Amino acid sequence: MKHLLKMLDLTTEEITEILDLADQLKYELNHGIPHPHLKGKTLGMIFQKASTRTRVSFETGMYQLGGYPLFLSSNDLQIGRGEPVQDTARVLSRYLSGIMIRTFEQSEVEALAEYGSIPIINGLTDFCHPCQVLADLMTIREFKGKLEGLKMCFIGDGNNMANSLIVGCLKMGMAVSIACPDDYQPPKEILDFAAQYDCFEMTNSPAQAAKDADVLITDVWASMGQEEEAAKRREAFAGYQINDDLMACAKADAMVLHCLPAHREEEITEKVFEAHAKEIFEEAENRLHAQKAVMVKLMA
Ligand code: CP
Ligand code: NVA
């Protein structure tokens, strides 16, 4: 494993290794056991979009590992004035030990990896959000004790979160159902991957998708960069909400996850959100542990 660009690139064994190391680092942190695996290393963090969790968890995680994080806003980098990513990659590779990037196009992340000579970590693109899904898998395993054989149901937009969840959960032996409006299905690349699995189902009926689910997950209806479509999307996604009626379709002990930020009374009701706050905020915490594991695997 040289980079973390998308879940499609990881094997089941690599995902398991990351989750195991994340559990260990979480234990060590909670018991005051130092783990300076990245002493003397530097991580550049390029942000072309806003972030609360990703920025703070990577920055804190790098500090806890003994390394040094640099926050690089695209507004201040020459990349924001049109310097090609191929050149940025070759320059930053000579200063840094690794790069985390949050941007729009997946191709930009892939180009950084191709032209640079240091590990690249995808901190979210329009196509996928692998860091979040590693934290989600860690959280499911923590609450349910296993992943294999569980059913994950995603309700809403066939977006970056849906894409990464479909791939990550299927690779870990879970059944996956997704409910999305016909015009908002995941891209062909993801559906082609999922088609290899008998335990994958896509429908436009949230109730059908949620049937007997162990984990229900949703995300905002309009992602970063889609702000102008928000009104149109609110119409298209009406009914694609995690609420009490939908919870009644899932298993009685079903857990609920949300990558955050959440829009209450849109994709999830306040009531369901607060009833499952324990899982949702553990999920947010686990971003820190899962990403530390990724950085150790790639950069130590
Ligand atoms: N879930 C997530 O990636 O959050 P941020 O946008 O705050 O980083
Ligand atoms: N789908 C959302 C996820 C935010 C973490 C977005 O891309 O804005």
PDB file of C-alpha atoms and ligand atoms in Angstrom:
ATOM      1  CA  MET A   1       0.000   0.000   0.000  1.00  0.00           C
ATOM      2  CA  LYS A   2       1.697   3.228  -1.220  1.00  0.00           C
ATOM      3  CA  HIS A   3      -1.208   5.682  -1.097  1.00  0.00           C
ATOM      4  CA  LEU A   4      -4.808   5.948   0.080  1.00  0.00           C
ATOM      5  CA  LEU A   5      -6.588   7.215  -3.030  1.00  0.00           C
ATOM      6  CA  LYS A   6      -9.864   5.245  -2.957  1.00  0.00           C
ATOM      7  CA  MET A   7     -11.374   2.149  -1.298  1.00  0.00           C
ATOM      8  CA  LEU A   8     -11.300   0.331  -4.660  1.00  0.00           C
ATOM      9  CA  ASP A   9      -7.480   0.158  -4.362  1.00  0.00           C
ATOM     10  CA  LEU A  10      -7.424  -1.600  -0.964  1.00  0.00           C
ATOM     11  CA  THR A  11      -7.555  -5.333  -0.321  1.00  0.00           C
ATOM     12  CA  THR A  12      -9.647  -6.839   2.471  1.00  0.00           C
ATOM     13  CA  GLU A  13      -6.383  -7.664   4.283  1.00  0.00           C
ATOM     14  CA  GLU A  14      -5.131  -4.076   4.037  1.00  0.00           C
ATOM     15  CA  ILE A  15      -8.430  -2.714   5.388  1.00  0.00           C
ATOM     16  CA  THR A  16      -8.307  -5.198   8.276  1.00  0.00           C
ATOM     17  CA  GLU A  17      -4.706  -4.207   9.079  1.00  0.00           C
ATOM     18  CA  ILE A  18      -5.656  -0.516   9.165  1.00  0.00           C
ATOM     19  CA  LEU A  19      -8.643  -1.202  11.441  1.00  0.00           C
ATOM     20  CA  ASP A  20      -6.549  -3.354  13.797  1.00  0.00           C
ATOM     21  CA  LEU A  21      -3.830  -0.704  14.031  1.00  0.00           C
ATOM     22  CA  ALA A  22      -6.476   2.002  14.554  1.00  0.00           C
ATOM     23  CA  ASP A  23      -7.914   0.031  17.496  1.00  0.00           C
ATOM     24  CA  GLN A  24      -4.420  -0.320  18.956  1.00  0.00           C
ATOM     25  CA  LEU A  25      -3.621   3.399  18.573  1.00  0.00           C
ATOM     26  CA  LYS A  26      -6.961   4.293  20.172  1.00  0.00           C
ATOM     27  CA  TYR A  27      -6.159   2.020  23.122  1.00  0.00           C
ATOM     28  CA  GLU A  28      -2.674   3.506  23.468  1.00  0.00           C
ATOM     29  CA  LEU A  29      -3.998   7.069  23.361  1.00  0.00           C
ATOM     30  CA  ASN A  30      -6.652   6.300  25.974  1.00  0.00           C
ATOM     31  CA  HIS A  31      -4.046   4.696  28.247  1.00  0.00           C
ATOM     32  CA  GLY A  32      -1.395   7.404  27.917  1.00  0.00           C
ATOM     33  CA  ILE A  33       0.986   5.152  25.968  1.00  0.00           C
ATOM     34  CA  PRO A  34       3.066   7.325  23.591  1.00  0.00           C
ATOM     35  CA  HIS A  35       3.312   6.205  19.955  1.00  0.00           C
ATOM     36  CA  PRO A  36       5.719   8.553  18.134  1.00  0.00           C
ATOM     37  CA  HIS A  37       5.855   6.481  14.916  1.00  0.00           C
ATOM     38  CA  LEU A  38       6.217   9.589  12.708  1.00  0.00           C
ATOM     39  CA  LYS A  39       8.874  11.490  14.640  1.00  0.00           C
ATOM     40  CA  GLY A  40      10.588  13.948  12.289  1.00  0.00           C
ATOM     41  CA  LYS A  41       8.009  13.472   9.499  1.00  0.00           C
ATOM     42  CA  THR A  42       5.854  16.173   7.924  1.00  0.00           C
ATOM     43  CA  LEU A  43       2.369  16.017   6.414  1.00  0.00           C
ATOM     44  CA  GLY A  44       1.144  18.709   4.005  1.00  0.00           C
ATOM     45  CA  MET A  45      -2.641  19.095   4.074  1.00  0.00           C
ATOM     46  CA  ILE A  46      -4.109  20.718   0.944  1.00  0.00           C
ATOM     47  CA  PHE A  47      -7.714  21.885   1.300  1.00  0.00           C
ATOM     48  CA  GLN A  48      -9.721  23.080  -1.712  1.00  0.00           C
ATOM     49  CA  LYS A  49     -12.958  22.651   0.290  1.00  0.00           C
ATOM     50  CA  ALA A  50     -14.044  23.390   3.865  1.00  0.00           C
ATOM     51  CA  SER A  51     -13.459  20.928   6.704  1.00  0.00           C
ATOM     52  CA  THR A  52     -13.854  20.575  10.453  1.00  0.00           C
ATOM     53  CA  ARG A  53     -13.211  16.883  11.210  1.00  0.00           C
ATOM     54  CA  THR A  54     -10.678  16.066   8.516  1.00  0.00           C
ATOM     55  CA  ARG A  55      -8.496  19.058   9.201  1.00  0.00           C
ATOM     56  CA  VAL A  56      -8.502  18.826  12.980  1.00  0.00           C
ATOM     57  CA  SER A  57      -8.160  15.033  13.156  1.00  0.00           C
ATOM     58  CA  PHE A  58      -5.240  14.915  10.713  1.00  0.00           C
ATOM     59  CA  GLU A  59      -3.499  17.829  12.395  1.00  0.00           C
ATOM     60  CA  THR A  60      -3.952  16.415  15.902  1.00  0.00           C
ATOM     61  CA  GLY A  61      -3.153  12.890  14.736  1.00  0.00           C
ATOM     62  CA  MET A  62       0.123  13.962  13.169  1.00  0.00           C
ATOM     63  CA  TYR A  63       1.064  15.776  16.395  1.00  0.00           C
ATOM     64  CA  GLN A  64       0.246  12.685  18.498  1.00  0.00           C
ATOM     65  CA  LEU A  65       2.448  10.584  16.203  1.00  0.00           C
ATOM     66  CA  GLY A  66       5.383  12.918  16.782  1.00  0.00           C
ATOM     67  CA  GLY A  67       5.232  14.517  13.342  1.00  0.00           C
ATOM     68  CA  TYR A  68       4.451  17.988  12.057  1.00  0.00           C
ATOM     69  CA  PRO A  69       1.333  18.922  10.046  1.00  0.00           C
ATOM     70  CA  LEU A  70       1.190  21.874   7.624  1.00  0.00           C
ATOM     71  CA  PHE A  71      -2.226  23.291   6.732  1.00  0.00           C
ATOM     72  CA  LEU A  72      -2.107  24.405   3.097  1.00  0.00           C
ATOM     73  CA  SER A  73      -5.194  26.306   1.975  1.00  0.00           C
ATOM     74  CA  SER A  74      -5.526  26.307  -1.794  1.00  0.00           C
ATOM     75  CA  ASN A  75      -6.298  30.040  -1.551  1.00  0.00           C
ATOM     76  CA  ASP A  76      -2.695  30.566  -0.517  1.00  0.00           C
ATOM     77  CA  LEU A  77      -0.970  27.970  -2.695  1.00  0.00           C
ATOM     78  CA  GLN A  78       0.009  28.614  -6.308  1.00  0.00           C
ATOM     79  CA  ILE A  79      -2.253  25.640  -7.142  1.00  0.00           C
ATOM     80  CA  GLY A  80      -5.133  28.094  -6.546  1.00  0.00           C
ATOM     81  CA  ARG A  81      -3.639  30.337  -9.271  1.00  0.00           C
ATOM     82  CA  GLY A  82      -3.356  27.547 -11.788  1.00  0.00           C
ATOM     83  CA  GLU A  83       0.032  25.907 -11.086  1.00  0.00           C
ATOM     84  CA  PRO A  84      -0.440  22.355 -12.401  1.00  0.00           C
ATOM     85  CA  VAL A  85      -0.896  19.622  -9.833  1.00  0.00           C
ATOM     86  CA  GLN A  86       1.854  17.643 -11.580  1.00  0.00           C
ATOM     87  CA  ASP A  87       4.372  20.379 -10.697  1.00  0.00           C
ATOM     88  CA  THR A  88       3.011  20.884  -7.186  1.00  0.00           C
ATOM     89  CA  ALA A  89       3.415  17.137  -6.599  1.00  0.00           C
ATOM     90  CA  ARG A  90       7.047  17.100  -7.682  1.00  0.00           C
ATOM     91  CA  VAL A  91       7.929  20.162  -5.602  1.00  0.00           C
ATOM     92  CA  LEU A  92       6.120  19.153  -2.399  1.00  0.00           C
ATOM     93  CA  SER A  93       7.648  15.646  -2.627  1.00  0.00           C
ATOM     94  CA  ARG A  94      11.026  17.264  -2.004  1.00  0.00           C
ATOM     95  CA  TYR A  95       9.924  18.912   1.264  1.00  0.00           C
ATOM     96  CA  LEU A  96       7.303  16.672   2.846  1.00  0.00           C
ATOM     97  CA  SER A  97       6.895  13.045   3.981  1.00  0.00           C
ATOM     98  CA  GLY A  98       3.261  12.818   2.851  1.00  0.00           C
ATOM     99  CA  ILE A  99       0.324  14.819   1.478  1.00  0.00           C
ATOM    100  CA  MET A 100      -3.337  14.757   2.416  1.00  0.00           C
ATOM    101  CA  ILE A 101      -5.579  16.456  -0.139  1.00  0.00           C
ATOM    102  CA  ARG A 102      -9.271  17.407  -0.156  1.00  0.00           C
ATOM    103  CA  THR A 103     -10.449  18.534  -3.570  1.00  0.00           C
ATOM    104  CA  PHE A 104     -13.108  18.172  -6.268  1.00  0.00           C
ATOM    105  CA  GLU A 105     -11.719  15.928  -9.013  1.00  0.00           C
ATOM    106  CA  GLN A 106     -10.500  12.430  -8.210  1.00  0.00           C
ATOM    107  CA  SER A 107      -8.118  12.783 -11.171  1.00  0.00           C
ATOM    108  CA  GLU A 108      -6.234  15.512  -9.279  1.00  0.00           C
ATOM    109  CA  VAL A 109      -5.533  13.145  -6.382  1.00  0.00           C
ATOM    110  CA  GLU A 110      -4.456  10.400  -8.785  1.00  0.00           C
ATOM    111  CA  ALA A 111      -2.149  12.884 -10.572  1.00  0.00           C
ATOM    112  CA  LEU A 112      -0.502  13.882  -7.291  1.00  0.00           C
ATOM    113  CA  ALA A 113       0.238  10.196  -6.653  1.00  0.00           C
ATOM    114  CA  GLU A 114       1.505   9.655 -10.191  1.00  0.00           C
ATOM    115  CA  TYR A 115       3.843  12.662 -10.329  1.00  0.00           C
ATOM    116  CA  GLY A 116       4.896  12.863  -6.671  1.00  0.00           C
ATOM    117  CA  SER A 117       7.209  10.457  -4.872  1.00  0.00           C
ATOM    118  CA  ILE A 118       5.596  10.478  -1.392  1.00  0.00           C
ATOM    119  CA  PRO A 119       2.379   8.884  -0.020  1.00  0.00           C
ATOM    120  CA  ILE A 120      -0.866  10.682  -0.983  1.00  0.00           C
ATOM    121  CA  ILE A 121      -3.995  10.452   1.183  1.00  0.00           C
ATOM    122  CA  ASN A 122      -7.416  11.344  -0.207  1.00  0.00           C
ATOM    123  CA  GLY A 123      -9.222  13.529   2.334  1.00  0.00           C
ATOM    124  CA  LEU A 124     -12.403  13.617   0.167  1.00  0.00           C
ATOM    125  CA  THR A 125     -13.131  14.175  -3.497  1.00  0.00           C
ATOM    126  CA  ASP A 126     -16.440  14.323  -5.357  1.00  0.00           C
ATOM    127  CA  PHE A 127     -15.880  10.614  -6.086  1.00  0.00           C
ATOM    128  CA  CYS A 128     -15.005   9.189  -2.693  1.00  0.00           C
ATOM    129  CA  HIS A 129     -14.163   9.633   0.987  1.00  0.00           C
ATOM    130  CA  PRO A 130     -11.998   6.670   2.017  1.00  0.00           C
ATOM    131  CA  CYS A 131     -10.798   8.157   5.354  1.00  0.00           C
ATOM    132  CA  GLN A 132     -14.396   8.516   6.507  1.00  0.00           C
ATOM    133  CA  VAL A 133     -15.323   4.979   5.507  1.00  0.00           C
ATOM    134  CA  LEU A 134     -12.333   3.474   7.331  1.00  0.00           C
ATOM    135  CA  ALA A 135     -13.578   5.293  10.463  1.00  0.00           C
ATOM    136  CA  ASP A 136     -17.120   4.048   9.778  1.00  0.00           C
ATOM    137  CA  LEU A 137     -15.962   0.428   9.469  1.00  0.00           C
ATOM    138  CA  MET A 138     -13.945   0.830  12.669  1.00  0.00           C
ATOM    139  CA  THR A 139     -17.050   2.168  14.453  1.00  0.00           C
ATOM    140  CA  ILE A 140     -19.344  -0.591  13.201  1.00  0.00           C
ATOM    141  CA  ARG A 141     -16.822  -3.227  14.303  1.00  0.00           C
ATOM    142  CA  GLU A 142     -16.499  -1.518  17.691  1.00  0.00           C
ATOM    143  CA  PHE A 143     -20.255  -1.495  18.331  1.00  0.00           C
ATOM    144  CA  LYS A 144     -21.191  -4.806  16.685  1.00  0.00           C
ATOM    145  CA  GLY A 145     -18.030  -6.833  17.351  1.00  0.00           C
ATOM    146  CA  LYS A 146     -17.699  -7.847  13.685  1.00  0.00           C
ATOM    147  CA  LEU A 147     -18.319  -6.711  10.122  1.00  0.00           C
ATOM    148  CA  GLU A 148     -18.809  -9.921   8.150  1.00  0.00           C
ATOM    149  CA  GLY A 149     -22.433 -10.904   7.728  1.00  0.00           C
ATOM    150  CA  LEU A 150     -23.899  -7.546   8.794  1.00  0.00           C
ATOM    151  CA  LYS A 151     -26.168  -5.517   6.499  1.00  0.00           C
ATOM    152  CA  MET A 152     -25.323  -1.845   5.826  1.00  0.00           C
ATOM    153  CA  CYS A 153     -28.037   0.316   4.276  1.00  0.00           C
ATOM    154  CA  PHE A 154     -27.256   3.745   2.789  1.00  0.00           C
ATOM    155  CA  ILE A 155     -30.136   6.169   2.185  1.00  0.00           C
ATOM    156  CA  GLY A 156     -29.821   9.186  -0.130  1.00  0.00           C
ATOM    157  CA  ASP A 157     -27.428  10.533  -2.726  1.00  0.00           C
ATOM    158  CA  GLY A 158     -25.174   8.193  -4.713  1.00  0.00           C
ATOM    159  CA  ASN A 159     -22.277  10.457  -3.731  1.00  0.00           C
ATOM    160  CA  ASN A 160     -18.708  10.183  -2.420  1.00  0.00           C
ATOM    161  CA  MET A 161     -19.912   8.624   0.848  1.00  0.00           C
ATOM    162  CA  ALA A 162     -22.192   6.112  -0.865  1.00  0.00           C
ATOM    163  CA  ASN A 163     -19.406   5.142  -3.267  1.00  0.00           C
ATOM    164  CA  SER A 164     -16.848   4.473  -0.554  1.00  0.00           C
ATOM    165  CA  LEU A 165     -19.325   2.721   1.734  1.00  0.00           C
ATOM    166  CA  ILE A 166     -20.478   0.379  -1.023  1.00  0.00           C
ATOM    167  CA  VAL A 167     -16.910  -0.672  -1.833  1.00  0.00           C
ATOM    168  CA  GLY A 168     -15.606  -0.773   1.750  1.00  0.00           C
ATOM    169  CA  CYS A 169     -18.548  -2.707   3.198  1.00  0.00           C
ATOM    170  CA  LEU A 170     -18.663  -5.249   0.346  1.00  0.00           C
ATOM    171  CA  LYS A 171     -14.910  -5.843   0.643  1.00  0.00           C
ATOM    172  CA  MET A 172     -15.378  -6.541   4.363  1.00  0.00           C
ATOM    173  CA  GLY A 173     -18.030  -9.208   3.776  1.00  0.00           C
ATOM    174  CA  MET A 174     -21.093  -7.112   4.541  1.00  0.00           C
ATOM    175  CA  ALA A 175     -24.383  -7.055   2.659  1.00  0.00           C
ATOM    176  CA  VAL A 176     -25.066  -3.622   1.154  1.00  0.00           C
ATOM    177  CA  SER A 177     -28.353  -2.006   0.167  1.00  0.00           C
ATOM    178  CA  ILE A 178     -28.665   1.506  -1.160  1.00  0.00           C
ATOM    179  CA  ALA A 179     -31.810   3.550  -1.688  1.00  0.00           C
ATOM    180  CA  CYS A 180     -31.448   6.560  -3.978  1.00  0.00           C
ATOM    181  CA  PRO A 181     -33.610   8.409  -6.509  1.00  0.00           C
ATOM    182  CA  ASP A 182     -33.119   7.080 -10.073  1.00  0.00           C
ATOM    183  CA  ASP A 183     -31.310  10.259 -11.169  1.00  0.00           C
ATOM    184  CA  TYR A 184     -28.853  10.172  -8.259  1.00  0.00           C
ATOM    185  CA  GLN A 185     -27.382   6.680  -8.465  1.00  0.00           C
ATOM    186  CA  PRO A 186     -23.682   6.003  -7.858  1.00  0.00           C
ATOM    187  CA  PRO A 187     -21.394   6.118 -10.938  1.00  0.00           C
ATOM    188  CA  LYS A 188     -20.961   3.145 -13.255  1.00  0.00           C
ATOM    189  CA  GLU A 189     -17.496   2.287 -11.912  1.00  0.00           C
ATOM    190  CA  ILE A 190     -18.991   1.663  -8.463  1.00  0.00           C
ATOM    191  CA  LEU A 191     -22.046  -0.201  -9.736  1.00  0.00           C
ATOM    192  CA  ASP A 192     -19.831  -2.425 -11.899  1.00  0.00           C
ATOM    193  CA  PHE A 193     -17.747  -3.267  -8.833  1.00  0.00           C
ATOM    194  CA  ALA A 194     -20.850  -3.963  -6.744  1.00  0.00           C
ATOM    195  CA  ALA A 195     -22.380  -6.149  -9.456  1.00  0.00           C
ATOM    196  CA  GLN A 196     -19.825  -8.858  -8.612  1.00  0.00           C
ATOM    197  CA  TYR A 197     -21.567  -9.347  -5.264  1.00  0.00           C
ATOM    198  CA  ASP A 198     -24.901 -11.189  -4.756  1.00  0.00           C
ATOM    199  CA  CYS A 199     -25.371  -9.322  -1.464  1.00  0.00           C
ATOM    200  CA  PHE A 200     -25.639  -5.891  -3.157  1.00  0.00           C
ATOM    201  CA  GLU A 201     -29.022  -4.304  -3.751  1.00  0.00           C
ATOM    202  CA  MET A 202     -29.966  -0.892  -5.169  1.00  0.00           C
ATOM    203  CA  THR A 203     -33.538   0.392  -5.085  1.00  0.00           C
ATOM    204  CA  ASN A 204     -35.476   3.656  -5.012  1.00  0.00           C
ATOM    205  CA  SER A 205     -37.441   2.455  -1.986  1.00  0.00           C
ATOM    206  CA  PRO A 206     -35.871   3.454   1.365  1.00  0.00           C
ATOM    207  CA  ALA A 207     -38.163   1.037   3.252  1.00  0.00           C
ATOM    208  CA  GLN A 208     -37.067  -1.892   1.106  1.00  0.00           C
ATOM    209  CA  ALA A 209     -33.388  -1.012   1.453  1.00  0.00           C
ATOM    210  CA  ALA A 210     -33.646  -0.600   5.231  1.00  0.00           C
ATOM    211  CA  LYS A 211     -35.310  -3.997   5.771  1.00  0.00           C
ATOM    212  CA  ASP A 212     -33.426  -5.927   8.483  1.00  0.00           C
ATOM    213  CA  ALA A 213     -30.410  -3.588   8.271  1.00  0.00           C
ATOM    214  CA  ASP A 214     -27.845  -3.656  11.090  1.00  0.00           C
ATOM    215  CA  VAL A 215     -26.480  -0.221  10.182  1.00  0.00           C
ATOM    216  CA  LEU A 216     -28.298   2.712   8.581  1.00  0.00           C
ATOM    217  CA  ILE A 217     -26.181   5.501   7.096  1.00  0.00           C
ATOM    218  CA  THR A 218     -27.041   8.731   5.321  1.00  0.00           C
ATOM    219  CA  ASP A 219     -25.345  11.944   4.176  1.00  0.00           C
ATOM    220  CA  VAL A 220     -26.348  15.430   3.075  1.00  0.00           C
ATOM    221  CA  TRP A 221     -28.511  15.807  -0.041  1.00  0.00           C
ATOM    222  CA  ALA A 222     -26.269  18.517  -1.493  1.00  0.00           C
ATOM    223  CA  SER A 223     -22.527  18.016  -1.119  1.00  0.00           C
ATOM    224  CA  MET A 224     -19.809  20.661  -1.120  1.00  0.00           C
ATOM    225  CA  GLY A 225     -19.746  22.222  -4.581  1.00  0.00           C
ATOM    226  CA  GLN A 226     -23.463  21.472  -5.195  1.00  0.00           C
ATOM    227  CA  GLU A 227     -24.827  24.408  -3.204  1.00  0.00           C
ATOM    228  CA  GLU A 228     -26.624  25.836  -6.258  1.00  0.00           C
ATOM    229  CA  GLU A 229     -28.562  22.580  -6.724  1.00  0.00           C
ATOM    230  CA  ALA A 230     -29.768  22.527  -3.106  1.00  0.00           C
ATOM    231  CA  ALA A 231     -33.413  23.469  -3.829  1.00  0.00           C
ATOM    232  CA  LYS A 232     -33.758  20.970  -6.683  1.00  0.00           C
ATOM    233  CA  ARG A 233     -32.140  18.288  -4.550  1.00  0.00           C
ATOM    234  CA  ARG A 234     -34.451  18.946  -1.587  1.00  0.00           C
ATOM    235  CA  GLU A 235     -37.335  18.030  -3.900  1.00  0.00           C
ATOM    236  CA  ALA A 236     -35.641  14.985  -5.402  1.00  0.00           C
ATOM    237  CA  PHE A 237     -34.667  13.573  -2.011  1.00  0.00           C
ATOM    238  CA  ALA A 238     -37.931  14.170  -0.140  1.00  0.00           C
ATOM    239  CA  GLY A 239     -38.707  10.800   1.440  1.00  0.00           C
ATOM    240  CA  TYR A 240     -35.058   9.724   1.554  1.00  0.00           C
ATOM    241  CA  GLN A 241     -34.847  10.435   5.254  1.00  0.00           C
ATOM    242  CA  ILE A 242     -33.800   8.361   8.260  1.00  0.00           C
ATOM    243  CA  ASN A 243     -36.772   8.777  10.600  1.00  0.00           C
ATOM    244  CA  ASP A 244     -38.760   6.612  13.039  1.00  0.00           C
ATOM    245  CA  ASP A 245     -40.731   4.921  10.239  1.00  0.00           C
ATOM    246  CA  LEU A 246     -37.536   3.900   8.473  1.00  0.00           C
ATOM    247  CA  MET A 247     -35.907   2.758  11.729  1.00  0.00           C
ATOM    248  CA  ALA A 248     -38.888   0.415  12.208  1.00  0.00           C
ATOM    249  CA  CYS A 249     -37.890  -1.406   8.983  1.00  0.00           C
ATOM    250  CA  ALA A 250     -34.360  -2.081  10.251  1.00  0.00           C
ATOM    251  CA  LYS A 251     -33.305  -4.506  12.989  1.00  0.00           C
ATOM    252  CA  ALA A 252     -34.381  -3.448  16.481  1.00  0.00           C
ATOM    253  CA  ASP A 253     -30.747  -2.924  17.516  1.00  0.00           C
ATOM    254  CA  ALA A 254     -29.697  -1.149  14.297  1.00  0.00           C
ATOM    255  CA  MET A 255     -27.068   1.536  14.642  1.00  0.00           C
ATOM    256  CA  VAL A 256     -27.069   4.842  12.747  1.00  0.00           C
ATOM    257  CA  LEU A 257     -24.020   6.627  11.350  1.00  0.00           C
ATOM    258  CA  HIS A 258     -23.577  10.021   9.690  1.00  0.00           C
ATOM    259  CA  CYS A 259     -20.240  11.383   8.486  1.00  0.00           C
ATOM    260  CA  LEU A 260     -21.315  14.927   9.471  1.00  0.00           C
ATOM    261  CA  PRO A 261     -22.063  17.738   9.020  1.00  0.00           C
ATOM    262  CA  ALA A 262     -25.753  16.731   9.289  1.00  0.00           C
ATOM    263  CA  HIS A 263     -28.824  18.655   8.132  1.00  0.00           C
ATOM    264  CA  ARG A 264     -31.506  17.844  10.670  1.00  0.00           C
ATOM    265  CA  GLU A 265     -35.013  17.246   9.282  1.00  0.00           C
ATOM    266  CA  GLU A 266     -33.538  16.772   5.808  1.00  0.00           C
ATOM    267  CA  GLU A 267     -31.649  13.471   5.509  1.00  0.00           C
ATOM    268  CA  ILE A 268     -32.182  12.587   9.192  1.00  0.00           C
ATOM    269  CA  THR A 269     -34.637  13.691  11.865  1.00  0.00           C
ATOM    270  CA  GLU A 270     -33.413  15.427  15.000  1.00  0.00           C
ATOM    271  CA  LYS A 271     -34.996  12.608  17.015  1.00  0.00           C
ATOM    272  CA  VAL A 272     -33.148   9.758  15.311  1.00  0.00           C
ATOM    273  CA  PHE A 273     -29.927  11.774  15.228  1.00  0.00           C
ATOM    274  CA  GLU A 274     -29.989  12.423  18.968  1.00  0.00           C
ATOM    275  CA  ALA A 275     -31.057   8.851  19.775  1.00  0.00           C
ATOM    276  CA  HIS A 276     -27.922   7.642  17.967  1.00  0.00           C
ATOM    277  CA  ALA A 277     -25.551  10.460  18.960  1.00  0.00           C
ATOM    278  CA  LYS A 278     -23.372   7.958  20.848  1.00  0.00           C
ATOM    279  CA  GLU A 279     -22.509   6.083  17.646  1.00  0.00           C
ATOM    280  CA  ILE A 280     -22.320   9.187  15.447  1.00  0.00           C
ATOM    281  CA  PHE A 281     -19.830  11.024  17.655  1.00  0.00           C
ATOM    282  CA  GLU A 282     -17.749   7.890  18.271  1.00  0.00           C
ATOM    283  CA  GLU A 283     -17.617   7.694  14.465  1.00  0.00           C
ATOM    284  CA  ALA A 284     -16.336  11.286  14.368  1.00  0.00           C
ATOM    285  CA  GLU A 285     -13.701  10.460  17.013  1.00  0.00           C
ATOM    286  CA  ASN A 286     -12.625   7.385  15.082  1.00  0.00           C
ATOM    287  CA  ARG A 287     -11.553   9.575  12.158  1.00  0.00           C
ATOM    288  CA  LEU A 288      -8.545  10.439  14.329  1.00  0.00           C
ATOM    289  CA  HIS A 289      -7.578   6.841  15.100  1.00  0.00           C
ATOM    290  CA  ALA A 290      -8.237   5.451  11.614  1.00  0.00           C
ATOM    291  CA  GLN A 291      -6.236   8.224   9.923  1.00  0.00           C
ATOM    292  CA  LYS A 292      -3.341   7.808  12.342  1.00  0.00           C
ATOM    293  CA  ALA A 293      -3.286   4.134  11.345  1.00  0.00           C
ATOM    294  CA  VAL A 294      -3.255   5.102   7.651  1.00  0.00           C
ATOM    295  CA  MET A 295      -0.403   7.570   8.204  1.00  0.00           C
ATOM    296  CA  VAL A 296       1.656   5.012  10.135  1.00  0.00           C
ATOM    297  CA  LYS A 297       1.095   2.377   7.409  1.00  0.00           C
ATOM    298  CA  LEU A 298       2.106   4.806   4.659  1.00  0.00           C
ATOM    299  CA  MET A 299       4.723   7.026   6.240  1.00  0.00           C
ATOM    300  CA  ALA A 300       6.479   5.241   9.146  1.00  0.00           C
TER     301      ALA A 300
HETATM  302  N1   CP B   1     -16.963  14.069   7.655  1.00  0.00           N
HETATM  303  C1   CP B   1     -16.050  14.984   7.257  1.00  0.00           C
HETATM  304  O1   CP B   1     -15.204  14.718   6.406  1.00  0.00           O
HETATM  305  O2   CP B   1     -16.133  16.176   7.897  1.00  0.00           O
HETATM  306  P1   CP B   1     -15.371  17.536   7.534  1.00  0.00           P
HETATM  307  O3   CP B   1     -15.940  18.012   6.220  1.00  0.00           O
HETATM  308  O4   CP B   1     -15.679  18.443   8.664  1.00  0.00           O
HETATM  309  O5   CP B   1     -13.904  17.248   7.408  1.00  0.00           O
HETATM  310  N1  NVA B   2     -20.967  14.281   0.751  1.00  0.00           N
HETATM  311  C1  NVA B   2     -20.452  15.323   1.614  1.00  0.00           C
HETATM  312  C2  NVA B   2     -19.574  14.724   2.673  1.00  0.00           C
HETATM  313  C3  NVA B   2     -18.999  15.721   3.636  1.00  0.00           C
HETATM  314  C4  NVA B   2     -18.048  15.110   4.615  1.00  0.00           C
HETATM  315  C5  NVA B   2     -19.709  16.352   0.791  1.00  0.00           C
HETATM  316  O1  NVA B   2     -18.969  15.954  -0.116  1.00  0.00           O
HETATM  317  O2  NVA B   2     -19.873  17.538   1.033  1.00  0.00           O
END
